[in-house]
């Protein structure tokens, strides 16, 4: 019997299998809105709303008790209801994707943090230490730009070069001192640069001064660079102009900081402008009042033209660029190329000993031939090789020069790759490379001897004198290499090699090569065994010796030089001691005339 019902209660309607229950509100089902929480088992899945992700599921036949019995009603008959499966949707293949909660989608759209970016080369090896340039650097750049623009003659060696160099190097010395990084070595490199620039005030040979100018730039680079290894020395030459680019925001920040002292800067600028105005007004009045003073003013004050202004801007910009780059390197040193090489020993003892030992055997054989042939008498050379002594000397000089340079490369690679873990390895490396360097010294001596014999036969030229000096520098370099091989560490070797090259250039300037070449060819002209036309291309340094040539050859050699001396006068910027002395002894162009100059051998 069914249970009795009270009059106050109404029976709950039975849930019809054909009528699916209403879908629960997702907001009232715990937040997820999963249909499993609201739909009874066996119910057919509802089609998803257009904005929701479709979740079709296969319907299972309901085999359990009826709804009435599940609700607690007793005595009900259990009825099995079979629900037909829902037909698949058009274009749908495979199982439905797993529904994604709306709370998960914003999290997926957030950017995934990738960590801090990897540091650049500048940040690792060349970081900026201070955000703004100091007052000493700004003032030094301004002074260097003004002095260089007013003093440097771009077309010739002259007194203006060491004056501009002095202004730049003094400014750089102040920056070194203020920065607390001033070392005795840095000031020594600055002094060497000034000595090289001073060659322009004493020698008129343009090719020699160009070499000295490039060496002076290298000295400045080494004064502000701290690298000791060979790669760091080459990179130091690039760092100075590159630091000029990096110094632009650094200098701009320093100038912005100076604007805080606005009144002082304005007053200083007004004072400088007033001083220039007074010099112009009173200078013009004095020049118009006295002829001698007017001549001095004409020599000091250049002609104002578009070309002059462009030259001032160019020279001043380059000078300030180099000074700011050097000051930036003092403030923020670069360590690019100066990292310690670790342990790159990639070969075994036998792997380097076989090739280098074979090369050493060849060097010993060649040295034996050189000692018996080149240093023998001329008759033995002609009988042995079938050439004259001069032809034999000329034939092999350049090859020996290349051999010397390649030997340096071989020795450097061997030192880098050969193992040195045991005492035997170190002793073997020093002995083999020491013998190779000793044989190379003999080859250098052979090359110098060949060039000397060649110059005796064919005369002196600028190239022959320069390569002889270069060979002597290579010989001294191999001596340094042998000394460095005896030491445990030779970090001093690259910089000492550069210092040795500076000494070589200064010695070449002391030799006065153009005058030396002229003196060596004067006696050959009488024997008709000299190139007189080549002598006419020498600089004013050679005038005292060219005056000793016989008539005809003398006018030929001095015609071009005399025109340059008398028609192209120097002002104070281009004053040169050699040209002033040549003007005192050189004939006037009217006395020389356009003498026909022929090649004579």
XYZ file of C-alpha atoms in Angstrom:
601
model
C 0.000 0.000 0.000
C 1.233 3.431 -0.845
C 1.867 5.736 2.063
C -1.016 7.951 3.198
C -0.885 11.536 2.125
C -1.820 14.428 4.388
C -4.323 17.031 3.136
C -1.741 19.834 3.490
C 0.771 18.195 1.186
C 0.543 17.789 -2.542
C 2.345 14.992 -4.268
C 5.479 15.935 -6.169
C 5.037 15.407 -9.895
C 7.069 12.576 -11.299
C 9.922 13.579 -13.562
C 8.992 12.621 -17.068
C 11.702 10.870 -19.024
C 10.597 12.552 -22.210
C 10.902 16.012 -20.754
C 14.547 16.834 -20.023
C 15.218 18.830 -16.898
C 15.997 22.507 -17.174
C 19.703 23.340 -17.435
C 21.099 24.781 -14.242
C 22.494 28.276 -14.200
C 26.290 28.114 -14.276
C 26.438 30.787 -11.641
C 24.478 28.640 -9.204
C 26.408 25.396 -9.596
C 29.664 26.226 -7.977
C 31.076 28.476 -10.693
C 32.012 25.835 -13.263
C 28.615 25.340 -14.819
C 29.274 21.631 -15.551
C 26.065 19.869 -16.818
C 27.068 16.724 -14.950
C 26.077 18.460 -11.671
C 22.459 19.191 -12.802
C 21.418 16.544 -15.259
C 20.264 13.094 -14.035
C 22.014 9.955 -15.283
C 20.757 8.727 -18.577
C 19.513 12.078 -19.786
C 20.296 13.001 -23.380
C 22.888 15.797 -23.714
C 21.582 19.183 -24.613
C 22.985 21.063 -27.616
C 25.457 23.680 -26.494
C 24.627 27.333 -26.747
C 26.104 29.165 -29.779
C 28.608 30.998 -27.568
C 29.669 27.900 -25.611
C 32.069 25.186 -26.616
C 30.139 22.122 -27.895
C 30.409 19.108 -25.567
C 28.482 16.196 -27.095
C 28.606 12.912 -25.163
C 27.209 9.530 -26.104
C 24.002 8.723 -24.166
C 23.929 5.542 -22.082
C 20.661 3.579 -21.679
C 19.030 4.026 -18.285
C 18.763 0.572 -16.660
C 18.394 1.653 -13.040
C 15.276 2.212 -11.028
C 12.621 4.700 -12.009
C 12.454 8.269 -10.912
C 9.724 7.489 -8.401
C 11.749 4.817 -6.749
C 14.806 7.035 -6.627
C 12.711 9.755 -5.023
C 11.862 7.435 -2.218
C 8.495 6.144 -3.446
C 7.883 2.531 -2.552
C 6.284 -0.126 -4.676
C 6.943 1.585 -7.988
C 7.590 -0.495 -11.072
C 11.034 -0.129 -12.542
C 10.822 0.850 -16.202
C 13.841 0.758 -18.533
C 13.884 3.722 -20.869
C 16.065 3.640 -23.950
C 17.126 7.028 -25.202
C 18.107 7.123 -28.887
C 21.623 8.456 -29.540
C 21.937 11.955 -30.864
C 22.871 12.078 -34.534
C 26.369 13.502 -35.129
C 26.645 17.084 -36.262
C 27.625 17.837 -39.806
C 31.337 18.412 -40.230
C 32.207 17.031 -36.790
C 34.772 14.267 -36.472
C 36.292 12.752 -33.356
C 35.587 13.338 -29.679
C 34.567 16.680 -28.341
C 37.264 18.946 -26.841
C 37.447 19.300 -23.092
C 35.551 22.364 -21.946
C 37.741 25.260 -20.782
C 36.652 27.280 -17.835
C 36.141 31.021 -18.555
C 38.487 31.751 -15.625
C 41.366 29.977 -17.404
C 41.255 31.954 -20.691
C 42.623 35.288 -19.307
C 45.480 33.383 -17.698
C 46.410 31.849 -21.052
C 46.446 35.261 -22.708
C 48.991 36.707 -20.269
C 52.606 37.014 -21.624
C 54.920 34.363 -20.292
C 57.954 35.942 -18.565
C 61.174 35.012 -20.420
C 63.652 36.259 -17.842
C 66.162 39.118 -18.149
C 67.789 39.578 -21.601
C 71.308 38.344 -22.046
C 73.921 41.104 -21.632
C 75.557 42.529 -24.748
C 79.280 42.648 -25.421
C 79.476 46.264 -24.280
C 77.625 45.448 -21.050
C 79.931 42.541 -20.287
C 83.319 43.776 -21.467
C 82.868 47.549 -21.799
C 80.253 48.878 -19.332
C 79.710 52.557 -18.730
C 80.772 53.502 -15.231
C 79.549 57.079 -14.891
C 76.431 58.552 -16.508
C 77.909 61.946 -17.396
C 81.252 63.390 -18.447
C 83.261 65.287 -15.896
C 84.103 68.950 -16.270
C 87.756 68.163 -17.004
C 86.779 66.053 -20.027
C 84.388 68.697 -21.379
C 86.908 71.506 -20.974
C 89.665 69.374 -22.511
C 87.559 68.603 -25.571
C 86.745 72.287 -26.066
C 90.383 73.390 -25.715
C 91.618 70.633 -28.019
C 89.077 71.494 -30.705
C 89.920 75.218 -30.666
C 93.700 74.769 -30.669
C 93.660 72.060 -33.349
C 91.335 74.031 -35.625
C 93.581 77.074 -35.379
C 96.980 75.335 -35.581
C 96.891 72.159 -37.690
C 98.020 72.465 -41.347
C 96.452 69.562 -43.217
C 98.644 69.796 -46.323
C 102.166 69.597 -44.824
C 104.242 68.848 -41.736
C 104.635 71.913 -39.582
C 104.805 73.434 -36.149
C 101.032 73.345 -35.784
C 100.986 69.547 -35.368
C 103.021 69.400 -32.143
C 101.130 72.452 -30.816
C 97.783 70.742 -31.345
C 99.214 67.496 -29.984
C 100.451 69.281 -26.871
C 96.983 70.742 -26.219
C 95.345 67.349 -26.660
C 97.860 65.412 -24.586
C 97.829 67.947 -21.741
C 94.028 67.738 -21.674
C 94.241 63.963 -21.697
C 96.823 64.041 -18.909
C 94.436 66.113 -16.775
C 91.668 63.589 -17.415
C 94.013 60.754 -16.437
C 95.029 62.560 -13.280
C 91.484 63.551 -12.288
C 90.192 60.061 -13.007
C 92.702 58.517 -10.674
C 93.912 56.122 -13.387
C 97.063 58.011 -14.283
C 99.979 55.631 -14.469
C 103.601 56.299 -15.281
C 103.212 54.145 -18.384
C 100.233 56.193 -19.611
C 102.162 59.459 -19.327
C 105.151 57.838 -21.044
C 102.966 56.908 -24.025
C 101.679 60.499 -24.162
C 105.260 61.784 -24.215
C 106.111 59.350 -27.030
C 103.119 60.607 -29.044
C 104.258 64.211 -28.604
C 107.790 63.297 -29.719
C 106.439 61.652 -32.855
C 104.288 64.681 -33.688
C 107.285 66.948 -33.175
C 108.960 65.313 -36.175
C 106.697 67.474 -38.329
C 108.453 70.606 -37.084
C 111.957 69.373 -37.990
C 111.592 67.110 -41.048
C 109.916 68.043 -44.317
C 109.499 64.470 -45.654
C 105.766 63.880 -45.817
C 105.991 60.071 -45.935
C 108.074 59.979 -42.765
C 105.713 62.303 -40.912
C 102.719 60.204 -41.950
C 104.301 57.131 -40.356
C 105.029 59.135 -37.213
C 101.451 60.473 -37.132
C 99.992 56.936 -37.288
C 102.388 55.793 -34.567
C 101.379 58.774 -32.392
C 97.733 57.727 -32.686
C 98.735 54.238 -31.564
C 100.570 55.691 -28.572
C 97.441 57.583 -27.506
C 95.395 54.391 -27.848
C 97.840 52.532 -25.603
C 97.895 55.393 -23.094
C 94.145 55.042 -22.449
C 93.903 51.292 -23.064
C 94.812 48.698 -20.474
C 95.125 45.647 -22.707
C 98.290 43.586 -22.593
C 97.624 40.845 -25.089
C 98.159 41.162 -28.841
C 94.400 41.151 -29.754
C 93.798 43.907 -27.202
C 96.471 46.087 -28.826
C 94.810 45.872 -32.232
C 91.362 46.452 -30.734
C 92.715 49.490 -28.847
C 93.260 51.226 -32.206
C 89.553 50.735 -32.975
C 88.336 51.556 -29.489
C 89.348 55.231 -29.578
C 87.191 56.286 -32.577
C 84.466 53.845 -31.493
C 84.478 55.371 -28.028
C 83.758 58.707 -29.712
C 80.316 57.331 -30.677
C 79.703 55.920 -27.210
C 80.783 59.222 -25.657
C 78.040 61.268 -27.369
C 75.309 60.644 -24.730
C 77.987 60.756 -22.031
C 79.113 64.232 -23.144
C 75.519 65.402 -23.612
C 74.700 64.353 -20.054
C 77.741 66.236 -18.796
C 76.707 69.385 -20.635
C 73.168 69.084 -19.271
C 74.607 68.868 -15.781
C 76.558 72.069 -16.382
C 73.317 73.866 -17.181
C 72.559 73.739 -13.460
C 75.234 76.363 -13.020
C 73.544 78.512 -15.650
C 74.690 81.914 -14.499
C 78.351 80.876 -14.287
C 78.350 79.383 -17.772
C 76.649 82.415 -19.288
C 79.011 84.803 -17.547
C 82.052 82.799 -18.703
C 80.794 82.739 -22.301
C 80.102 86.456 -22.200
C 83.602 87.106 -20.842
C 85.210 85.055 -23.636
C 83.136 86.825 -26.283
C 84.083 90.221 -24.901
C 87.775 89.240 -25.003
C 87.526 88.192 -28.666
C 85.757 91.440 -29.522
C 88.473 93.514 -27.840
C 91.223 91.616 -29.697
C 89.551 92.193 -33.045
C 88.938 95.926 -32.520
C 92.312 96.822 -31.069
C 94.171 94.449 -33.384
C 92.656 96.131 -36.420
C 93.571 99.573 -35.088
C 97.187 98.565 -34.340
C 97.548 96.884 -37.731
C 96.388 100.012 -39.519
C 98.752 102.145 -37.456
C 101.983 100.188 -38.019
C 103.172 98.274 -41.100
C 105.411 95.855 -39.191
C 102.598 94.901 -36.855
C 100.303 94.518 -39.854
C 102.689 91.948 -41.341
C 102.666 89.981 -38.096
C 98.872 90.039 -38.042
C 98.759 88.841 -41.639
C 100.970 85.892 -40.758
C 99.007 84.981 -37.625
C 95.439 85.552 -38.775
C 94.411 83.290 -41.672
C 92.311 84.352 -44.611
C 88.613 84.006 -43.957
C 86.962 81.946 -46.676
C 84.523 79.080 -47.017
C 87.378 76.604 -47.322
C 89.020 77.905 -44.167
C 85.803 77.647 -42.174
C 85.200 74.098 -43.421
C 88.757 73.148 -42.465
C 88.301 74.615 -38.988
C 85.076 72.710 -38.441
C 86.540 69.450 -39.726
C 89.792 69.604 -37.755
C 88.083 70.784 -34.571
C 85.443 68.056 -34.772
C 87.993 65.288 -35.335
C 90.214 66.535 -32.505
C 87.314 66.799 -30.047
C 86.044 63.390 -31.194
C 89.395 61.754 -30.405
C 89.747 63.520 -27.065
C 86.226 62.600 -25.927
C 86.783 59.006 -27.050
C 90.051 58.817 -25.119
C 88.444 60.414 -22.045
C 85.566 57.935 -22.225
C 88.058 55.061 -22.279
C 89.746 56.496 -19.194
C 86.401 56.703 -17.418
C 85.038 53.363 -18.697
C 87.919 51.073 -19.689
C 87.345 48.404 -22.296
C 88.312 44.783 -21.651
C 87.461 43.561 -25.162
C 90.216 41.319 -26.473
C 92.112 41.186 -23.181
C 90.485 38.134 -21.626
C 92.882 35.537 -20.268
C 93.146 32.643 -22.717
C 92.478 29.822 -20.227
C 93.853 26.436 -21.285
C 93.398 25.896 -25.048
C 96.052 23.120 -25.243
C 94.452 21.066 -27.988
C 97.471 19.151 -29.336
C 99.837 16.627 -27.879
C 103.567 16.970 -27.730
C 104.250 14.931 -30.847
C 101.563 16.782 -32.826
C 103.321 20.132 -32.630
C 106.864 18.834 -32.450
C 106.763 17.053 -35.820
C 105.838 20.077 -38.023
C 107.840 22.650 -36.066
C 110.829 20.311 -35.855
C 110.736 19.744 -39.616
C 110.623 23.516 -40.146
C 113.587 23.918 -37.811
C 115.621 21.406 -39.840
C 114.888 23.388 -43.016
C 115.921 26.622 -41.296
C 119.225 25.074 -40.205
C 119.950 23.942 -43.762
C 119.122 27.374 -45.173
C 121.267 29.118 -42.579
C 124.196 26.874 -43.495
C 123.819 27.874 -47.160
C 123.615 31.557 -46.225
C 126.786 31.419 -44.162
C 128.722 29.830 -47.031
C 127.263 31.750 -49.988
C 126.069 35.208 -48.970
C 128.896 35.896 -46.569
C 131.489 34.483 -48.963
C 133.332 36.472 -51.592
C 131.710 37.745 -54.789
C 133.617 35.340 -57.041
C 132.277 32.353 -55.131
C 128.711 33.648 -55.450
C 129.009 34.198 -59.223
C 130.566 30.778 -59.670
C 127.967 28.998 -57.507
C 124.652 30.562 -58.537
C 125.532 32.116 -61.895
C 124.376 35.611 -60.886
C 126.105 38.806 -59.955
C 126.262 39.614 -56.270
C 123.721 42.460 -56.601
C 121.290 40.318 -58.615
C 121.590 37.545 -56.046
C 120.889 40.009 -53.234
C 117.894 41.554 -54.981
C 116.400 38.179 -55.876
C 115.751 36.916 -52.341
C 115.207 39.938 -50.101
C 111.414 40.092 -50.260
C 111.092 36.325 -49.862
C 113.194 36.464 -46.707
C 111.030 39.291 -45.381
C 107.912 37.149 -45.840
C 109.666 34.186 -44.196
C 110.461 36.320 -41.159
C 106.848 37.453 -40.754
C 105.480 33.921 -41.209
C 107.907 32.625 -38.594
C 106.376 35.005 -36.059
C 102.933 33.558 -36.845
C 104.182 29.967 -36.505
C 105.805 30.712 -33.155
C 102.683 32.451 -31.831
C 100.403 29.540 -32.799
C 102.835 27.016 -31.322
C 102.975 28.848 -27.997
C 99.176 28.974 -27.978
C 98.567 25.297 -28.759
C 101.524 23.367 -27.338
C 101.010 21.747 -23.918
C 103.014 23.034 -20.970
C 101.748 20.866 -18.160
C 105.053 19.207 -17.347
C 108.621 20.415 -16.992
C 109.596 18.385 -20.064
C 106.945 20.096 -22.188
C 108.103 23.547 -21.145
C 111.793 22.845 -21.680
C 111.148 21.268 -25.083
C 109.004 24.213 -26.186
C 111.625 26.770 -25.160
C 114.489 24.908 -26.808
C 112.750 24.347 -30.148
C 111.330 27.868 -30.418
C 114.590 29.370 -29.209
C 116.523 27.592 -31.964
C 113.907 28.686 -34.495
C 114.242 32.314 -33.346
C 118.045 32.110 -33.523
C 117.883 30.792 -37.101
C 115.441 33.576 -37.952
C 117.927 36.133 -36.632
C 120.459 34.800 -39.133
C 117.835 35.127 -41.880
C 117.154 38.732 -40.827
C 120.856 39.450 -40.980
C 120.971 37.859 -44.426
C 118.097 40.062 -45.624
C 119.783 43.218 -44.291
C 123.022 42.195 -45.967
C 121.223 41.600 -49.268
C 119.615 45.039 -49.125
C 122.941 46.666 -48.327
C 124.568 45.011 -51.352
C 121.593 45.958 -53.502
C 121.814 49.610 -52.428
C 125.514 49.672 -53.194
C 124.787 48.498 -56.708
C 121.636 50.477 -57.529
C 121.489 53.373 -55.066
C 119.225 54.377 -52.194
C 115.496 54.977 -52.287
C 112.892 55.684 -49.637
C 111.452 52.173 -49.859
C 114.855 50.518 -49.516
C 115.760 52.611 -46.494
C 112.402 51.977 -44.836
C 112.438 48.193 -45.325
C 115.962 48.065 -43.946
C 114.743 49.831 -40.807
C 111.770 47.454 -40.678
C 114.075 44.435 -40.888
C 116.187 45.785 -38.055
C 113.016 46.181 -35.968
C 112.068 42.570 -36.744
C 115.504 41.410 -35.630
C 115.174 43.262 -32.333
C 111.670 41.799 -31.965
C 113.020 38.259 -32.248
C 115.561 39.084 -29.558
C 112.666 40.181 -27.324
C 110.832 36.950 -28.155
C 113.854 34.916 -27.050
C 114.044 36.906 -23.804
C 110.304 36.432 -23.259
C 110.693 32.695 -23.793
C 113.028 32.506 -20.817
C 110.497 34.269 -18.578
C 107.479 32.502 -17.146
C 105.066 35.155 -18.387
C 105.637 37.700 -21.118
C 102.618 40.004 -20.913
C 105.011 42.925 -21.363
C 106.132 41.747 -24.807
C 103.395 43.302 -27.058
C 103.690 46.789 -25.577
C 107.477 46.678 -25.556
C 107.379 45.693 -29.245
C 105.286 48.811 -29.991
C 107.681 50.949 -27.968
C 110.534 49.484 -29.987
C 108.756 50.514 -33.206
C 108.398 54.070 -31.849
C 112.131 54.122 -31.170
C 112.763 52.864 -34.721
C 110.707 55.692 -36.244
C 112.398 58.307 -34.089
C 115.772 56.883 -35.103
C 114.729 57.047 -38.749
C 113.742 60.688 -38.265
C 117.104 61.354 -36.677
C 118.804 59.779 -39.686
C 116.987 62.257 -41.961
C 116.293 59.677 -44.705
C 115.760 62.055 -47.636
C 119.097 63.738 -47.027
C 120.740 60.330 -46.506
C 119.348 59.140 -49.851
C 120.591 62.255 -51.641
C 124.040 61.953 -50.101
C 124.295 58.322 -51.162
C 123.461 59.123 -54.780
C 125.564 62.255 -55.350
C 128.670 60.290 -56.278
C 126.677 58.056 -58.623
C 125.522 60.971 -60.746
C 129.085 61.700 -61.884
C 129.369 58.087 -63.049
C 125.966 58.341 -64.740
C 124.710 55.645 -62.387
C 121.915 57.460 -60.527
C 118.309 58.376 -61.179
C 118.365 62.185 -61.167
C 114.642 62.402 -61.785
C 114.018 60.418 -58.591
C 116.224 62.843 -56.660
C 113.963 65.702 -57.806
C 111.027 64.043 -55.976
C 112.715 64.257 -52.574
C 111.676 66.805 -49.970
C 113.434 69.953 -48.802
C 115.437 67.811 -46.367
C 117.671 66.810 -49.286
C 118.489 70.338 -50.546
C 121.881 70.672 -48.767
C 123.105 67.490 -50.472
C 121.476 68.134 -53.867
C 123.431 71.387 -54.156
C 126.578 69.225 -54.468
C 125.423 67.676 -57.749
C 127.244 68.628 -60.951
C 125.802 71.264 -63.261
C 122.778 70.090 -65.163
C 121.863 67.432 -62.648
C 121.730 70.063 -59.898
C 119.196 72.233 -61.762
C 117.159 69.144 -62.611
C 116.996 67.942 -59.013
C 116.301 71.377 -57.483
C 113.809 72.847 -59.962
C 110.630 71.410 -58.412
C 111.836 71.839 -54.829
C 112.754 75.499 -55.407
C 109.315 76.327 -56.777
C 107.650 74.774 -53.725
C 109.930 76.645 -51.341
C 109.497 80.125 -52.812
C 105.971 80.081 -54.202
C 104.317 78.230 -51.332
C 105.321 80.122 -48.226
C 104.625 78.828 -44.710
C 102.755 80.687 -41.994
C 103.284 79.942 -38.332
C 101.169 76.766 -38.543
C 103.296 75.225 -41.267
C 106.658 76.471 -40.093
C 109.284 73.779 -40.579
C 112.969 73.913 -39.733
C 114.099 71.895 -42.753
C 112.210 74.122 -45.194
C 113.550 77.294 -43.569
C 117.123 76.029 -43.865
C 116.525 74.942 -47.469
C 115.297 78.413 -48.430
C 118.621 79.852 -47.319
C 120.709 77.645 -49.626
C 118.390 76.649 -52.462
C 118.629 78.644 -55.729
C 115.730 80.810 -56.734
C 113.305 79.434 -59.306
C 114.426 82.080 -61.843
C 117.994 80.789 -61.557
C 116.972 77.166 -62.008
C 114.241 77.595 -64.589
C 112.370 74.680 -66.125
C 115.444 72.605 -66.652
C 114.734 69.396 -68.606
C 115.027 66.451 -66.233
C 115.757 63.035 -67.671
C 116.152 59.698 -65.976
C 119.764 58.722 -65.554
C 120.960 55.345 -64.333
